[in-house]
GROMACS .gro file of C-alpha atoms in nm:
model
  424
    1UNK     CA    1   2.887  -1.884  -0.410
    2UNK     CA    2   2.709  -2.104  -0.641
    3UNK     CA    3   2.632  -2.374  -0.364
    4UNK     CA    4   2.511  -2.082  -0.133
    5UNK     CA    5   2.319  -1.976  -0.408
    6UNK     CA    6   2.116  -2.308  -0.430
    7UNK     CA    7   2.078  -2.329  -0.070
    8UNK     CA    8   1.906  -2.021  -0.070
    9UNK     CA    9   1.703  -2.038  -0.344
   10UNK     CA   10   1.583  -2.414  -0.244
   11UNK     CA   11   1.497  -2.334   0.082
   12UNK     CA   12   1.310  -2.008  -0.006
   13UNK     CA   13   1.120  -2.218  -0.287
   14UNK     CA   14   1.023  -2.478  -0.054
   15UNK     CA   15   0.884  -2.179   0.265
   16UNK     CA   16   1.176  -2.133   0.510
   17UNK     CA   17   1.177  -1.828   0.702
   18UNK     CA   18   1.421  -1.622   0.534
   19UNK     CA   19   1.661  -1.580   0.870
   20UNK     CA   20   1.705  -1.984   0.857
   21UNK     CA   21   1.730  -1.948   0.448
   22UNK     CA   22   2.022  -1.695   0.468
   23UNK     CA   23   2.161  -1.884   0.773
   24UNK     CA   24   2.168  -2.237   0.637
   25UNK     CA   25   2.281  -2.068   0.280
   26UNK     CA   26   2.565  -1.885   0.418
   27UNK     CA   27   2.688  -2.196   0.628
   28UNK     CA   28   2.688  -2.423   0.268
   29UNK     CA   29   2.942  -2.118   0.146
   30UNK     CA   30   3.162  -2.213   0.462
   31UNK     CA   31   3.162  -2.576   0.410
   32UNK     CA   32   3.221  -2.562   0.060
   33UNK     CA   33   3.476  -2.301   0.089
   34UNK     CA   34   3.689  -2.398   0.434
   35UNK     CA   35   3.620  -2.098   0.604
   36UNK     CA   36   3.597  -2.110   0.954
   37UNK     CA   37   3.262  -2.132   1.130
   38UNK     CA   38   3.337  -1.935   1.369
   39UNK     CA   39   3.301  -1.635   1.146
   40UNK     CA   40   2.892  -1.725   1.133
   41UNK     CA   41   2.921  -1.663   1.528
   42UNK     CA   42   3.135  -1.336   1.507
   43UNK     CA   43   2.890  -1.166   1.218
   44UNK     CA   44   2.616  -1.269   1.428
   45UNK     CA   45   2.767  -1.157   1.750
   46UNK     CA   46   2.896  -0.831   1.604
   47UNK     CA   47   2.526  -0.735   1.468
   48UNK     CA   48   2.321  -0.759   1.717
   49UNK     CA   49   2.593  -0.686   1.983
   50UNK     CA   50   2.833  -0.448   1.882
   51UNK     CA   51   2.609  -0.211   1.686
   52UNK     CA   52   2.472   0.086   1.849
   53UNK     CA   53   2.246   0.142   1.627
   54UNK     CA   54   2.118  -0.180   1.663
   55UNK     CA   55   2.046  -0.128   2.003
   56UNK     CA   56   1.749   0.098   1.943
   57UNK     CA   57   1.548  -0.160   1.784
   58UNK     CA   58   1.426  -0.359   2.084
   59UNK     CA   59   1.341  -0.001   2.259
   60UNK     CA   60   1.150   0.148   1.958
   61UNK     CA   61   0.964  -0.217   1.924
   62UNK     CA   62   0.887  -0.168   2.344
   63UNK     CA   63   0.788   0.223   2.278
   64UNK     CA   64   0.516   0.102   2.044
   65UNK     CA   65   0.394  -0.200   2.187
   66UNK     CA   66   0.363   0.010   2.538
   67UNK     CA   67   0.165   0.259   2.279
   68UNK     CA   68  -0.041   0.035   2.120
   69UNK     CA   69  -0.191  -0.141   2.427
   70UNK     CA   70  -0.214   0.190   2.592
   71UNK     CA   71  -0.371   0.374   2.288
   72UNK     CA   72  -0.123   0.651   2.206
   73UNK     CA   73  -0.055   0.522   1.854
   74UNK     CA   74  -0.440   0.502   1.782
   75UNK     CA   75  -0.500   0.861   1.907
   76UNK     CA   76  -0.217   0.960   1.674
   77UNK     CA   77  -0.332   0.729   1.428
   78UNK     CA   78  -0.701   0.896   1.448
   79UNK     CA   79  -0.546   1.238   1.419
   80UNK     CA   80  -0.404   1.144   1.137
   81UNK     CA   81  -0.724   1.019   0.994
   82UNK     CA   82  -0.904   1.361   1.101
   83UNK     CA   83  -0.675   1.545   0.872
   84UNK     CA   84  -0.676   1.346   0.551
   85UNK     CA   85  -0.942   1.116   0.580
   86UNK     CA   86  -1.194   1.276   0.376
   87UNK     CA   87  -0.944   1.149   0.080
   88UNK     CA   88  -1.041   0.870  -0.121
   89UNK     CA   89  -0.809   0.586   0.031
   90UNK     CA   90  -0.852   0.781   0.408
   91UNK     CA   91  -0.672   0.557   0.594
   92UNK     CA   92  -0.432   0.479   0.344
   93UNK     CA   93  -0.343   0.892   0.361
   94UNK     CA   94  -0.341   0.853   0.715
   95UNK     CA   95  -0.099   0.577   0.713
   96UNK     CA   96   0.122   0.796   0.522
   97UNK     CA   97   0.093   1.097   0.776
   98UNK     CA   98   0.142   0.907   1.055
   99UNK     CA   99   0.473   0.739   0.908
  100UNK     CA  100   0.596   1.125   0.848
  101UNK     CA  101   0.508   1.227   1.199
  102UNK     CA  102   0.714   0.955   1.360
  103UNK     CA  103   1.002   0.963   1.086
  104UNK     CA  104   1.140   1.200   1.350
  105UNK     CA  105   1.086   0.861   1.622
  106UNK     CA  106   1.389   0.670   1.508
  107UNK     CA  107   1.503   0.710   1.186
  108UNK     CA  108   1.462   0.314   1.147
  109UNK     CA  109   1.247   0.181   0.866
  110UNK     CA  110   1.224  -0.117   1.095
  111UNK     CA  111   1.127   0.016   1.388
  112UNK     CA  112   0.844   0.219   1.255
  113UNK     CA  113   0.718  -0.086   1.046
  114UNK     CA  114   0.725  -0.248   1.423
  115UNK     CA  115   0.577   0.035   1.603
  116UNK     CA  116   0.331   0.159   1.399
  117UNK     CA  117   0.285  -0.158   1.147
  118UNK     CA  118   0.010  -0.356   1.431
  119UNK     CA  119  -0.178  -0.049   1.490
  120UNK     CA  120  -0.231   0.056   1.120
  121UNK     CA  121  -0.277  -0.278   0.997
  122UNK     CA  122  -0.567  -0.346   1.281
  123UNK     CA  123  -0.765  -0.014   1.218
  124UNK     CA  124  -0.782  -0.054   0.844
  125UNK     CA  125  -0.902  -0.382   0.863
  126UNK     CA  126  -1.147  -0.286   1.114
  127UNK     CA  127  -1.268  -0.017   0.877
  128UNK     CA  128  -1.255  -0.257   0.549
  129UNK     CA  129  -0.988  -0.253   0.397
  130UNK     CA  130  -0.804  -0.550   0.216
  131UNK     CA  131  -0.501  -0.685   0.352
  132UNK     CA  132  -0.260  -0.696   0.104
  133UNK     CA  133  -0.358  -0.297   0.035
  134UNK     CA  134  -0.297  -0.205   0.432
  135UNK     CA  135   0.023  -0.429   0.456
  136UNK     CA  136   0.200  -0.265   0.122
  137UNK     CA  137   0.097   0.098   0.232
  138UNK     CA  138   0.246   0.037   0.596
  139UNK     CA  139   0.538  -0.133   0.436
  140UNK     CA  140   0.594   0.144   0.206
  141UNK     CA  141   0.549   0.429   0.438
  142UNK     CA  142   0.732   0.321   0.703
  143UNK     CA  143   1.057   0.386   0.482
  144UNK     CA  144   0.989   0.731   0.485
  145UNK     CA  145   1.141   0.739   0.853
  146UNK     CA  146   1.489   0.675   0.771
  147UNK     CA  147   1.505   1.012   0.457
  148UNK     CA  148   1.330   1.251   0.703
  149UNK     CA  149   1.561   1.351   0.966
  150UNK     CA  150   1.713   1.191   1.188
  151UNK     CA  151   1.844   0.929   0.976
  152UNK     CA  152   2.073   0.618   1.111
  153UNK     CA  153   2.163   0.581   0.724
  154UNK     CA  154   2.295   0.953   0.681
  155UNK     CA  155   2.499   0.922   0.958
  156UNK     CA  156   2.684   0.632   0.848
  157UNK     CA  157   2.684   0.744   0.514
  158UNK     CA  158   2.822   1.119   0.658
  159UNK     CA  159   3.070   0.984   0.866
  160UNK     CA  160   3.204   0.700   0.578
  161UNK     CA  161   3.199   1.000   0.267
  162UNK     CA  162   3.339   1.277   0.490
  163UNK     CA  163   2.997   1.508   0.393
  164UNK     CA  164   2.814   1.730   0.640
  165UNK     CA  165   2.505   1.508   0.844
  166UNK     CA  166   2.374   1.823   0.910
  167UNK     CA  167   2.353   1.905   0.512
  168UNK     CA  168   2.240   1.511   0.465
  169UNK     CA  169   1.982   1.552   0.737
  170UNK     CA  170   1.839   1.887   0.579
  171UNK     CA  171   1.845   1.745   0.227
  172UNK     CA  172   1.632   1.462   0.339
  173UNK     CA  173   1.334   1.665   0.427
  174UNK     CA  174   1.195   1.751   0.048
  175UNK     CA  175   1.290   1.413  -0.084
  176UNK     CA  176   1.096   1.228   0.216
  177UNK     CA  177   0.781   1.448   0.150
  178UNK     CA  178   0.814   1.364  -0.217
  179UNK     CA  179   0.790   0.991  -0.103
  180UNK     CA  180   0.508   1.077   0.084
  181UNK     CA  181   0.312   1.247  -0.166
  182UNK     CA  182   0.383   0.998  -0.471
  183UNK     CA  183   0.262   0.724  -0.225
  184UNK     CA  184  -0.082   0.914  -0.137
  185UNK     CA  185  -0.083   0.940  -0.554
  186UNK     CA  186  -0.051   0.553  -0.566
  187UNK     CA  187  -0.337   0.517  -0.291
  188UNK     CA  188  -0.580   0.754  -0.405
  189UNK     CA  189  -0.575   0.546  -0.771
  190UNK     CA  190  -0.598   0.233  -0.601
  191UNK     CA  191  -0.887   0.315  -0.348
  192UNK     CA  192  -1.055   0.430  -0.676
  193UNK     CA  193  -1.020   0.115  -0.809
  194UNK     CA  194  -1.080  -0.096  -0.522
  195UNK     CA  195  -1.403   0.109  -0.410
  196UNK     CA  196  -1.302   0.247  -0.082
  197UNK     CA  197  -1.493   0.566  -0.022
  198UNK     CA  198  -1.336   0.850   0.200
  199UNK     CA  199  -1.489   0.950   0.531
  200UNK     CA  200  -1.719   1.304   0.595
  201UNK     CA  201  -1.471   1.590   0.623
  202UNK     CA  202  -1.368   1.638   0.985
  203UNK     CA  203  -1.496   2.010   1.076
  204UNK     CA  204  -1.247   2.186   1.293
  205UNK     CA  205  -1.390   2.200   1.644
  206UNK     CA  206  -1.342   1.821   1.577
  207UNK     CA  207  -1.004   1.836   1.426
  208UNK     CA  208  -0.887   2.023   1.769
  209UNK     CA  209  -1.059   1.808   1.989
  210UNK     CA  210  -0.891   1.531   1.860
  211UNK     CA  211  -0.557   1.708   1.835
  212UNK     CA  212  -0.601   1.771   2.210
  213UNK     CA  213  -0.670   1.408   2.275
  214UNK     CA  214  -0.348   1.289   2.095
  215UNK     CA  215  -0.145   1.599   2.208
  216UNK     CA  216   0.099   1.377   2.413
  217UNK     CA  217   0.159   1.164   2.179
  218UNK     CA  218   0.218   1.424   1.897
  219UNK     CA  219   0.468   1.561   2.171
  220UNK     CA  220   0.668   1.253   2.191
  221UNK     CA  221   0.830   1.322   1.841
  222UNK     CA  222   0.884   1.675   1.865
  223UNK     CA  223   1.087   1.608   2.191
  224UNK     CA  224   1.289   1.347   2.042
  225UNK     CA  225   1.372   1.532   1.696
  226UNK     CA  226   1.460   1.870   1.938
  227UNK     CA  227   1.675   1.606   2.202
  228UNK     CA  228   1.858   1.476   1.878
  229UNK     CA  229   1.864   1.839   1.680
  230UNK     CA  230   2.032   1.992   1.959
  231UNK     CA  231   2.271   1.728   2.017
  232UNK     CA  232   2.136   1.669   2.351
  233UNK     CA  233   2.074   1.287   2.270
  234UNK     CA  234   2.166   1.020   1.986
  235UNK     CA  235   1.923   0.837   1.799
  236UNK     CA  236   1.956   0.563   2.025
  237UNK     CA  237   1.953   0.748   2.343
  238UNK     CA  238   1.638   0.891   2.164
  239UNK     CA  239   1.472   0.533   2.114
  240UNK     CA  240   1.541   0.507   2.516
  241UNK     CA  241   1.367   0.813   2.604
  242UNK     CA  242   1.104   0.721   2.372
  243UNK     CA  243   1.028   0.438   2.597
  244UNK     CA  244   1.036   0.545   2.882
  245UNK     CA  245   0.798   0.850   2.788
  246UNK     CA  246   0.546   0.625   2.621
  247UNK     CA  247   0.573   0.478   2.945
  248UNK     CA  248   0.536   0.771   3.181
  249UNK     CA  249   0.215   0.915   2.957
  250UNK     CA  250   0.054   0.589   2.934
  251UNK     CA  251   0.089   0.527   3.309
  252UNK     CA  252  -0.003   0.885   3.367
  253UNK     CA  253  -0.325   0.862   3.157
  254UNK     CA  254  -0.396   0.536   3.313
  255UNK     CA  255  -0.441   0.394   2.997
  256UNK     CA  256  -0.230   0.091   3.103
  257UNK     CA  257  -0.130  -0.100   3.426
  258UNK     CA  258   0.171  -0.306   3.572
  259UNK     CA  259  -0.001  -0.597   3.490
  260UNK     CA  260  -0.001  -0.482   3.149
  261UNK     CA  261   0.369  -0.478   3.120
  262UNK     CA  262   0.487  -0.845   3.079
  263UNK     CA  263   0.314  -0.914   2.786
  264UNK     CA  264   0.459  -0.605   2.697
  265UNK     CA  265   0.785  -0.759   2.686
  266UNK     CA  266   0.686  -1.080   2.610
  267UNK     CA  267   0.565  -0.894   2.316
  268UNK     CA  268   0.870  -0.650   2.253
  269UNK     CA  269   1.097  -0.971   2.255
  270UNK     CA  270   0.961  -1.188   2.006
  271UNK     CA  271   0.908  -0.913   1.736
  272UNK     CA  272   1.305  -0.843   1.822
  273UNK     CA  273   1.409  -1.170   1.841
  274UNK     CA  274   1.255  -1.183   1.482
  275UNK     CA  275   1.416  -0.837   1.309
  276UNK     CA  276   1.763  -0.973   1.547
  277UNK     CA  277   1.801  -1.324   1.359
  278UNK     CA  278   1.713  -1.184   1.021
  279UNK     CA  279   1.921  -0.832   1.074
  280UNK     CA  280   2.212  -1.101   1.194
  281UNK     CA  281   2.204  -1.365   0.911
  282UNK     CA  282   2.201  -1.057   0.642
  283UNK     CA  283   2.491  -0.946   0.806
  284UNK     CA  284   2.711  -1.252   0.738
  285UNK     CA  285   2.572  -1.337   0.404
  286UNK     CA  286   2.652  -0.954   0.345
  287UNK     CA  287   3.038  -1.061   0.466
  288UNK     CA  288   3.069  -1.311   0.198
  289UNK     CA  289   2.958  -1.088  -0.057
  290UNK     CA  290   3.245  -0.886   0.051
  291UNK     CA  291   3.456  -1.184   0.096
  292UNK     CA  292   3.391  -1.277  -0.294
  293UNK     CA  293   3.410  -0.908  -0.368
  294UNK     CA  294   3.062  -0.930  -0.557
  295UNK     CA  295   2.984  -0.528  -0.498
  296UNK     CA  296   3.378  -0.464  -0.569
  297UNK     CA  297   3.348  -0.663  -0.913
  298UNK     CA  298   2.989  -0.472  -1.027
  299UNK     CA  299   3.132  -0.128  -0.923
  300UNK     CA  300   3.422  -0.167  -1.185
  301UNK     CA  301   3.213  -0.309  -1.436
  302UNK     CA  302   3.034   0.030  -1.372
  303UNK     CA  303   3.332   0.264  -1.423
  304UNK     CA  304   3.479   0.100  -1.734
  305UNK     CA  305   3.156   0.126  -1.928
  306UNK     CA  306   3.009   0.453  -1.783
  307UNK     CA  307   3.017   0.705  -2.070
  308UNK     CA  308   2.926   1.009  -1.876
  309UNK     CA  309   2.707   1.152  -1.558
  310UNK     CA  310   2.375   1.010  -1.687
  311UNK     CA  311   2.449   0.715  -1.724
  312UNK     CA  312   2.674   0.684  -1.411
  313UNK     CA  313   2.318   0.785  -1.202
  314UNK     CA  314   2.115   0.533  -1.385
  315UNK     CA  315   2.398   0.240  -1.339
  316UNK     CA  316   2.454   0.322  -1.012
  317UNK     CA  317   2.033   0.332  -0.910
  318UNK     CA  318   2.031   0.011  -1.088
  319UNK     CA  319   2.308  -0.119  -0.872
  320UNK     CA  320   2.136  -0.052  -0.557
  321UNK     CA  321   1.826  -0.225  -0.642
  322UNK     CA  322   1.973  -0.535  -0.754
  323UNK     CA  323   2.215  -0.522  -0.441
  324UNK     CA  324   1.939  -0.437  -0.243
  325UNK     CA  325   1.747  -0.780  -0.306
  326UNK     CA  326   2.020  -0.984  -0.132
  327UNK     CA  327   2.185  -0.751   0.050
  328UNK     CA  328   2.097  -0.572   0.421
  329UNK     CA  329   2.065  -0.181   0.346
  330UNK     CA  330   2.331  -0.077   0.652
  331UNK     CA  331   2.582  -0.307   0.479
  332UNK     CA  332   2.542  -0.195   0.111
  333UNK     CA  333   2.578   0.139   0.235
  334UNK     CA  334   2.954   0.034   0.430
  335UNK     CA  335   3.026  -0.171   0.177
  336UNK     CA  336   2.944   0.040  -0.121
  337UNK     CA  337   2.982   0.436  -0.046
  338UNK     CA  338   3.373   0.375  -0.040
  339UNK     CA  339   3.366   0.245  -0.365
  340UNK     CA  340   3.097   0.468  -0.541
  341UNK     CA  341   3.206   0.813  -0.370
  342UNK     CA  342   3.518   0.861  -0.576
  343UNK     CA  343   3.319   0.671  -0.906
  344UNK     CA  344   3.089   0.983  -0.810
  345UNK     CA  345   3.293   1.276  -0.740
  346UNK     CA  346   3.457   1.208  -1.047
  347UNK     CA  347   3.152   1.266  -1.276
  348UNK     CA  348   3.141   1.604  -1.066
  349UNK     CA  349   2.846   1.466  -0.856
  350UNK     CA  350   2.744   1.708  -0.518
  351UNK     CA  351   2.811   1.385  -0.247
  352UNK     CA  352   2.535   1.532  -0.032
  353UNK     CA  353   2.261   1.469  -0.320
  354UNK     CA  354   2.424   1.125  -0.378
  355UNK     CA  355   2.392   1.036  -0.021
  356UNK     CA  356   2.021   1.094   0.017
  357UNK     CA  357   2.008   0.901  -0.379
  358UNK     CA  358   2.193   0.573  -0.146
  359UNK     CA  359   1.970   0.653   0.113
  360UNK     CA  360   1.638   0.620  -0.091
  361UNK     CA  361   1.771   0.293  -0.269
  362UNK     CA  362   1.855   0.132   0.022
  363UNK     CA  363   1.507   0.207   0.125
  364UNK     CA  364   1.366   0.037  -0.171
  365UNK     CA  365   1.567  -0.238  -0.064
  366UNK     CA  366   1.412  -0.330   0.252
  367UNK     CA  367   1.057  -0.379   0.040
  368UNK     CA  368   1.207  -0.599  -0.223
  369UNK     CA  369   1.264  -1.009  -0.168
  370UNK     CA  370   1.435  -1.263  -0.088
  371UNK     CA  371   1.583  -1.060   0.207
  372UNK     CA  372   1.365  -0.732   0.235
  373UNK     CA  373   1.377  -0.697   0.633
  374UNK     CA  374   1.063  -0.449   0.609
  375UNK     CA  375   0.845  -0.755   0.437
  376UNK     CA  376   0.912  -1.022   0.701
  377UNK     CA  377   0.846  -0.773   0.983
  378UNK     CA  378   0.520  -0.756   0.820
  379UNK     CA  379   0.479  -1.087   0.806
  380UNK     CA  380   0.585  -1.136   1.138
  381UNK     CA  381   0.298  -0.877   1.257
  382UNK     CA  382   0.010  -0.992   1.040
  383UNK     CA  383   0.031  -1.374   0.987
  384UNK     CA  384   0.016  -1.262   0.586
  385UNK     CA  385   0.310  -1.465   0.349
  386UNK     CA  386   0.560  -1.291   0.249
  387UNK     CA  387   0.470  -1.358  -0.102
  388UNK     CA  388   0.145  -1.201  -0.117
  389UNK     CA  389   0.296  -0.906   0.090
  390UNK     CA  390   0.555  -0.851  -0.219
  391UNK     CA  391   0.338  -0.906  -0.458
  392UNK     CA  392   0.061  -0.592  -0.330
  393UNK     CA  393   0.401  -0.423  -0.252
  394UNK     CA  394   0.467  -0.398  -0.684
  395UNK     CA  395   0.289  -0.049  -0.706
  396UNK     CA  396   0.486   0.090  -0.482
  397UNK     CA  397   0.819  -0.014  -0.567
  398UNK     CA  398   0.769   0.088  -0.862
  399UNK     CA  399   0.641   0.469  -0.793
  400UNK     CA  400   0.945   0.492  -0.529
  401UNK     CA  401   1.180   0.426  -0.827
  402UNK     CA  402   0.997   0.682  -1.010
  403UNK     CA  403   1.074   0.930  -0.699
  404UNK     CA  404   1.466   0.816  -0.712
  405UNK     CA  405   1.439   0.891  -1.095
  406UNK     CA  406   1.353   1.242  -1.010
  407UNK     CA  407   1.555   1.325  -0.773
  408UNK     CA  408   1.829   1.198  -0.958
  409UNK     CA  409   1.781   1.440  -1.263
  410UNK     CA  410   1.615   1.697  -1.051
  411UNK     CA  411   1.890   1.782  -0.807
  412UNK     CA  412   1.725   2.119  -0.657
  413UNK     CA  413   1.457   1.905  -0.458
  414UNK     CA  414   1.736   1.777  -0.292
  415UNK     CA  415   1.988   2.037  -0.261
  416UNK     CA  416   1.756   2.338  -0.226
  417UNK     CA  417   1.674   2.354   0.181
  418UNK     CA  418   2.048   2.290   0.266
  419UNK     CA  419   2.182   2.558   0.052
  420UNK     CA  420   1.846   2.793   0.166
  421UNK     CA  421   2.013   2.719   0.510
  422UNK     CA  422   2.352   2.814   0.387
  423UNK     CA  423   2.478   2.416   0.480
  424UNK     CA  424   2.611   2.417   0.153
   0.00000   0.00000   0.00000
């Protein structure tokens, strides 16, 4: 560990795309250690292969290029904008609202930072605003997608504890809007600061005209969420039909044409090939974490000094965002909720408001370095170092572990719409 360690921390130092960092890192554990090499090949393999969750990556990233160049996401964008652009930070509030809409897209945190991120980024700029303020808002609000239902992580985190999705999926509707709303908190304070003044109200002829311009892409959620709801479709099957709708509108509106579509692709496959080789090399230096028992060791260390329920929560959130610097979110959550739900249940914690607590930290996760997947998506889409992305990123880190903070002592918000439904 200590020579993968110094790998890592070398080659991050000296500007090595993290992928390559965590690759060449995790292959100084093997030859220090005798493992085989073929393991690299097998956690590699096994990621971007065998998942199929995985597989909806590539076809969200091809839904929102196809939406970009044919204008969808700016219509939805600009609806967006319509509603809550009169607030100081406008486009910042609209970055927000458009992140909630299409939380019901793909429940990936990665995919919407790949769909929407290019779109969002290039209208603030065009209207003014700084780049390190439009990267950390996209960054920040694109993890909203994965606690408003449908949710990849409550699914694995259902099926692993033995709790109720449907209760999960339910309970992640008040939390995600709390997200939401302590972001638009964090952007209103900061547009104050930085000078950014709102647009003119939007009247309401002109909020319906617009809502009648973006009406098919509004749709394109709402069919998705009811395909998924109702069982018809999986979240990958969804990020299929997402495609090939953004497709059929966009050829339908003649927005784009065939001659549009292989830089499309060309497009789609190098943002993937990106998310693929970092989502892969988390995965095995995630393995020898397991290997060396590293989450194991900290969980115990946990239960032997944990006094009471309190202090189990706070441990346990502090756990997740120390794991969830070096460690991909879908493995902490394998890894860890077979350790932590009996640590848990014990203290006579409800499972379904500790799943959406996982949920939310892993989040938090995926905006933190060295290996925060959401940051070098960004930097893969912008150009921007990942550095100065992190850096504008402080604010809200900070205000999202404020959020988990409050829904940890505040269990209601989370447990109030699935027992209103009678999931409970």
């Amino acid at each position: 560990m200590a020579a993968m360690a110094a790998v890592l921390i070398v080659l991050m130092a000296f500007g090595m795309p993290i992928g390559f960092s965590l690759l060449l890192g995790s292959l100084a554990y093997f030859l220090s250690s005798g493992a085989s090499l073929n393991i690299i090949i097998q956690k590699m393999t096994m990621t971007v292969g065998d998942s199929f969750s995985m597989m909806a990556v590539p076809f969200f990233m091809f839904a929102g290029a196809v939406m970009n160049h044919s204008g969808i996401t700016e219509q939805i964008f600009g609806f967006a904008d319509k509603l809550v652009g009169h607030i100081r930070g406008g486009m910042g509030h609209a970055n927000i609202l458009a992140s909630v809409i299409f939380a019901g897209m793909s429940g990936s945190a990665i995919a919407d930072t790949g769909g929407l991120g290019a779109i969002e980024l290039k209208a603030m700029k065009s209207a003014g605003y700084d780049d390190d303020f439009s990267l950390a808002i996209t960054g920040a609000s694109s993890c909203i997608g994965p606690v408003i239902p449908p949710s990849v992580p409550f699914v694995m985190y259902g099926v692993i504890a033995g709790v109720s999705i449907g209760s999960l999926f339910m309970a992640g509707v008040v939390p995600g809007l709390c997200m939401a709303f302590a972001m638009a908190v964090v952007v209103w304070f900061q547009a104050k600061k930085r000078g950014y003044e709102p647009h003119p109200r939007a009247g309401i002829k002109e909020i319906a005209n617009c809502f009648s311009h973006s009406f098919w892409g509004l749709l394109a959620p709402v069919i998705l969420i009811g395909g998924i709801v109702s069982g018809v479709c999986t979240p990958t099957e969804a990020a299929v039909v997402a495609a090939v709708y953004s497709l059929i509108v966009s050829f339908a509106t003649h927005n784009i044409k065939v001659s549009d579509i292989p830089s499309i692709i060309d497009e789609t496959v190098k943002t993937t090939a990106m998310v693929m080789l970092i989502a892969s090399a988390s995965c095995v230096f995630g393995w020898i974490l397991t290997v060396e028992q590293i989450p194991v060791h900290a969980a115990a260390a946990i239960s032997s000094i944990v006094p009471n329920k309190i202090a189990a929560i706070l441990l346990v959130n502090l756990l997740f965002l120390i794991v969830g610097m070096f460690m991909d979110g879908t493995a902490s959550i394998i890894i860890l909720t077979p350790i932590l739900v009996p640590l848990m249940s014990s203290y006579g914690m409800n499972l379904v408001h500790f799943g959406v607590l996982m949920t939310v930290n892993v989040m938090i996760g995926l905006l933190t370095p060295p290996v925060g997947m959401v940051l070098y998506v960004l930097s893969g889409v912008s150009g921007v170092k990942v550095e100065s992305i992190s850096k504008a990123m402080v604010p809200y880190i900070i205000t999202l572990i404020i959020v988990v903070l409050i829904l940890s002592f505040v269990p209601q918000l989370v447990l109030f719409l699935p027992s209103l439904m009678g999931a409970m």
